[in-house]
PDB file of C-alpha atoms in Angstrom:
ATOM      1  CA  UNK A   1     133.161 -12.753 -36.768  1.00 48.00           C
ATOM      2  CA  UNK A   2     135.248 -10.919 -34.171  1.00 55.00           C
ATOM      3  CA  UNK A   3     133.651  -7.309 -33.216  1.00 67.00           C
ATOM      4  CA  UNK A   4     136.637  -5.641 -34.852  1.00 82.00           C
ATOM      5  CA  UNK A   5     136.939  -7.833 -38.134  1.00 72.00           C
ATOM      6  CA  UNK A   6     137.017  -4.342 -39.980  1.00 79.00           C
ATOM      7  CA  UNK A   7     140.031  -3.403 -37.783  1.00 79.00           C
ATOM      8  CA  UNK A   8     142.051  -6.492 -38.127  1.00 76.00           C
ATOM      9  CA  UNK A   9     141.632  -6.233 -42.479  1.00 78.00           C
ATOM     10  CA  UNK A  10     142.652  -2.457 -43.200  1.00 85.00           C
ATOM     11  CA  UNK A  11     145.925  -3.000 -43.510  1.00 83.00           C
ATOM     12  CA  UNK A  12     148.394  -2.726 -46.106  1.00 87.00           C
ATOM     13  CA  UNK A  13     147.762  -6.239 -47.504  1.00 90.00           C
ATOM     14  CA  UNK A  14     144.270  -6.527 -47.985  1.00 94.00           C
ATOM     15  CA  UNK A  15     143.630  -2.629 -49.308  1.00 96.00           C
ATOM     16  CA  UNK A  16     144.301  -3.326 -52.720  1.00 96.00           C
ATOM     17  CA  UNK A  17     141.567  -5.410 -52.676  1.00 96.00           C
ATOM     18  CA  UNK A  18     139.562  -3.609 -50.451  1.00 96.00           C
ATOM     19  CA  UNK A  19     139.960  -0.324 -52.394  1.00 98.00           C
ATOM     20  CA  UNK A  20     138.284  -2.493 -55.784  1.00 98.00           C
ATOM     21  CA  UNK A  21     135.544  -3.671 -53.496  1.00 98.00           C
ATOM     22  CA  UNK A  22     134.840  -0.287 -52.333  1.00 98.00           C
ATOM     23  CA  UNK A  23     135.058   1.266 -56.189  1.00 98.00           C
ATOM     24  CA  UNK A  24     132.958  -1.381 -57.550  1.00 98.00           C
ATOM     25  CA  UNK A  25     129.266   0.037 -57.739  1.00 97.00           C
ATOM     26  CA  UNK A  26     127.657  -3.787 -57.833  1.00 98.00           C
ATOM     27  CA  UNK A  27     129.684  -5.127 -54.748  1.00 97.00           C
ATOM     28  CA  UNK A  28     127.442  -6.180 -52.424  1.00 97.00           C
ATOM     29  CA  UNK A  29     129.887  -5.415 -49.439  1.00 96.00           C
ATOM     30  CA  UNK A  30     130.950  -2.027 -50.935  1.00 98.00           C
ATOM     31  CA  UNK A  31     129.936  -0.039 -48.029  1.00 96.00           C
ATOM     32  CA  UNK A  32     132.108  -2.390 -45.398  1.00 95.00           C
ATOM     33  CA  UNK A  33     134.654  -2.130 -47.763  1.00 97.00           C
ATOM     34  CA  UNK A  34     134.090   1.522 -48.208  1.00 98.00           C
ATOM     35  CA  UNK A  35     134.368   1.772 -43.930  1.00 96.00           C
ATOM     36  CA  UNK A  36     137.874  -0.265 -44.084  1.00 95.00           C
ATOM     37  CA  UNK A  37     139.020   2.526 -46.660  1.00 97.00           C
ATOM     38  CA  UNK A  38     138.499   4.906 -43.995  1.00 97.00           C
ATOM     39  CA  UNK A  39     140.182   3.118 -41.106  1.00 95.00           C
ATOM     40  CA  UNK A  40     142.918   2.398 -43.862  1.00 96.00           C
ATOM     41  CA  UNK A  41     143.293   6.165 -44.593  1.00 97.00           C
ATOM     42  CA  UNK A  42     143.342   7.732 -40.923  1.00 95.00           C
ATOM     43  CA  UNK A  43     145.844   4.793 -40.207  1.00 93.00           C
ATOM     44  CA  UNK A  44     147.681   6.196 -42.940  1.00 93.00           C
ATOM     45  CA  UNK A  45     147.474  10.025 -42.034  1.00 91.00           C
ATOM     46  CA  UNK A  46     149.198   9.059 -38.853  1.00 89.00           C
ATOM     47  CA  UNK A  47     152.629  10.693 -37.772  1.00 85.00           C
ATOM     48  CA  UNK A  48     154.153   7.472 -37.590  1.00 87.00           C
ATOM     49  CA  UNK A  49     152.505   5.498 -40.738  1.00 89.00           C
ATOM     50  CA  UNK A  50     154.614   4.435 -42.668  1.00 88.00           C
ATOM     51  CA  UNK A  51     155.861   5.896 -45.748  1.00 90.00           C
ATOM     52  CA  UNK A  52     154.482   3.214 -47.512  1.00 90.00           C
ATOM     53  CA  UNK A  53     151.285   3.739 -46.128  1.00 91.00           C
ATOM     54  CA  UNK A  54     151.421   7.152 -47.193  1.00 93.00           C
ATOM     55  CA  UNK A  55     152.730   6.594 -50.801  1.00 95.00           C
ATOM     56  CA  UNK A  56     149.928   4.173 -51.503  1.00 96.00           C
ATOM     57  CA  UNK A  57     147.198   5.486 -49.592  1.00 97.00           C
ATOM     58  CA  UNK A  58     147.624   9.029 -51.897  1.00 97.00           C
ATOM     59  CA  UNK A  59     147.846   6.844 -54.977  1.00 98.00           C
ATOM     60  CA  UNK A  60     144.131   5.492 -53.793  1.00 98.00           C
ATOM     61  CA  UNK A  61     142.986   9.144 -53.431  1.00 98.00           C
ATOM     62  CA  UNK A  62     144.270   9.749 -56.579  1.00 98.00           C
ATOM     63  CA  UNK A  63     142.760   6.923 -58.241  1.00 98.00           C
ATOM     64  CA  UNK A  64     139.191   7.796 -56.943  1.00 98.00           C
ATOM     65  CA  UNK A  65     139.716  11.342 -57.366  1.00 98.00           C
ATOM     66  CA  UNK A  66     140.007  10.158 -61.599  1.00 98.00           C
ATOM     67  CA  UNK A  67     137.240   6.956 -61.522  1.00 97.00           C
ATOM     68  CA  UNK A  68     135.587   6.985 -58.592  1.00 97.00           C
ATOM     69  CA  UNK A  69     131.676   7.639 -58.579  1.00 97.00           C
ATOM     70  CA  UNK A  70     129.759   9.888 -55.659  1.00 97.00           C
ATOM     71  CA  UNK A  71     130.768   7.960 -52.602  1.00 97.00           C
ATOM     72  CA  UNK A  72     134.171   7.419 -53.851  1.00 98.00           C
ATOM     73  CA  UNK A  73     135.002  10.938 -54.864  1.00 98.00           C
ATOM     74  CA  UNK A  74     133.977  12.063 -51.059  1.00 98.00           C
ATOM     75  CA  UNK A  75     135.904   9.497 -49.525  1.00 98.00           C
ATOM     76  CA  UNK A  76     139.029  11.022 -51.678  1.00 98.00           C
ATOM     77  CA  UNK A  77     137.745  14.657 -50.693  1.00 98.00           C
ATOM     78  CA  UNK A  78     137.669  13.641 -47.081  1.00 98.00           C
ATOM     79  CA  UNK A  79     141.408  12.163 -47.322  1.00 97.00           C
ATOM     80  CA  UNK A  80     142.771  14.986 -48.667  1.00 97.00           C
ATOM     81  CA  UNK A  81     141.228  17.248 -45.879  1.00 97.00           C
ATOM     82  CA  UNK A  82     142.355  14.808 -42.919  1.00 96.00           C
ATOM     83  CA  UNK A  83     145.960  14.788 -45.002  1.00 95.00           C
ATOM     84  CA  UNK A  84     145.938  18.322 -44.516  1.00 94.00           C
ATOM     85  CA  UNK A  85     144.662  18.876 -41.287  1.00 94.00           C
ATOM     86  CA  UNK A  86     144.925  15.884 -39.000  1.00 94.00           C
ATOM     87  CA  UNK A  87     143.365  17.438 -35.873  1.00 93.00           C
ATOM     88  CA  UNK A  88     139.833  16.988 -37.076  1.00 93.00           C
ATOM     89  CA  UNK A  89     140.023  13.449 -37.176  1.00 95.00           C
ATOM     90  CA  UNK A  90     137.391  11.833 -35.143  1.00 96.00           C
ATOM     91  CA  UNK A  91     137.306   8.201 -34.290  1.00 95.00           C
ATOM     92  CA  UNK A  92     133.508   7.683 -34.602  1.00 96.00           C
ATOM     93  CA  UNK A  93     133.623   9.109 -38.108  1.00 97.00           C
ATOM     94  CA  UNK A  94     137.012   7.594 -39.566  1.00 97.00           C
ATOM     95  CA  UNK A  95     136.657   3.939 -37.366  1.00 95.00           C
ATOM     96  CA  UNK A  96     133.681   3.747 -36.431  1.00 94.00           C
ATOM     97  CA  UNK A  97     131.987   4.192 -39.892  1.00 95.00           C
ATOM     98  CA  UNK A  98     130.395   7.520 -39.145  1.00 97.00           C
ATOM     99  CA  UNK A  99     131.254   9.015 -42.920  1.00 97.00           C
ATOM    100  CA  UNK A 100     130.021   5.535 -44.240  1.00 97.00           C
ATOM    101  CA  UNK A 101     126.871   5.853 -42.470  1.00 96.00           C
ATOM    102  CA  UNK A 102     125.810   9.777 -42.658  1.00 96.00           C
ATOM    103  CA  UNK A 103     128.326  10.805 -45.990  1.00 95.00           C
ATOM    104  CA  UNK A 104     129.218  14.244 -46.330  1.00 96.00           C
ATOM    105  CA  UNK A 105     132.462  15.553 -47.438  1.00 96.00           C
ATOM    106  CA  UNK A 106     134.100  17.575 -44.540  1.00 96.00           C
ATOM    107  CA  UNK A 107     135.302  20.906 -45.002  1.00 90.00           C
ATOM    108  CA  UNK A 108     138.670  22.192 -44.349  1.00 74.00           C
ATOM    109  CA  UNK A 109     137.505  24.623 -41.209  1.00 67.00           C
ATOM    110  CA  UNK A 110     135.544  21.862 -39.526  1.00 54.00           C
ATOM    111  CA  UNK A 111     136.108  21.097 -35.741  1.00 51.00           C
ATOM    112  CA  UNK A 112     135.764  17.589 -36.584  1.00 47.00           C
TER     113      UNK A 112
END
């Protein structure tokens, strides 16, 4: 597997499929699916993502925002606050699987 496997699959093609993976509580590979949800959203909070991107990334939020359990719901919580505030975003959480890892939900007046 190439080092950045979860890089090259976070795109808009697979996320469909990767969002399910990361909802579904008995996936064995929920978390790495859970860590290409958040490469998928803070490629998708970018200035120049597409409005695609955008459209269906918020749809996601939504979605887990509705259904999701614990992990899911901060993973929504944490998309909304990089939506609002893009500044804080910081690679080793969002790319590197920092939130996966150590899961908080950030707050709107955090540095990062």
């Amino acid at each position: 597997m190439p080092p950045d496997w979860d890089l090259l699959i976070s795109g808009d093609v697979l996320a469909p499929t990767l969002f399910e993976l990361a909802m579904d509580r008995q996936c064995p590979a929920r978390r790495f699916a859970q860590h290409c949800m958040y490469i998928y959203a803070a490629d998708g909070v970018r200035q120049n993502a597409s409005g695609q991107r955008k459209r269906r990334l918020k749809k996601f939020v939504e979605r887990a925002e509705e259904v999701g359990d614990e992990p899911m719901s901060i993973w929504a919580h944490n998309c909304r606050v990089l939506m609002s505030r893009p500044e804080i975003f910081d690679y080793s959480d969002w790319i590197e699987g920092g939130l996966v890892r150590h899961q908080r939900r950030l707050g709107l007046f955090n540095r990062r």
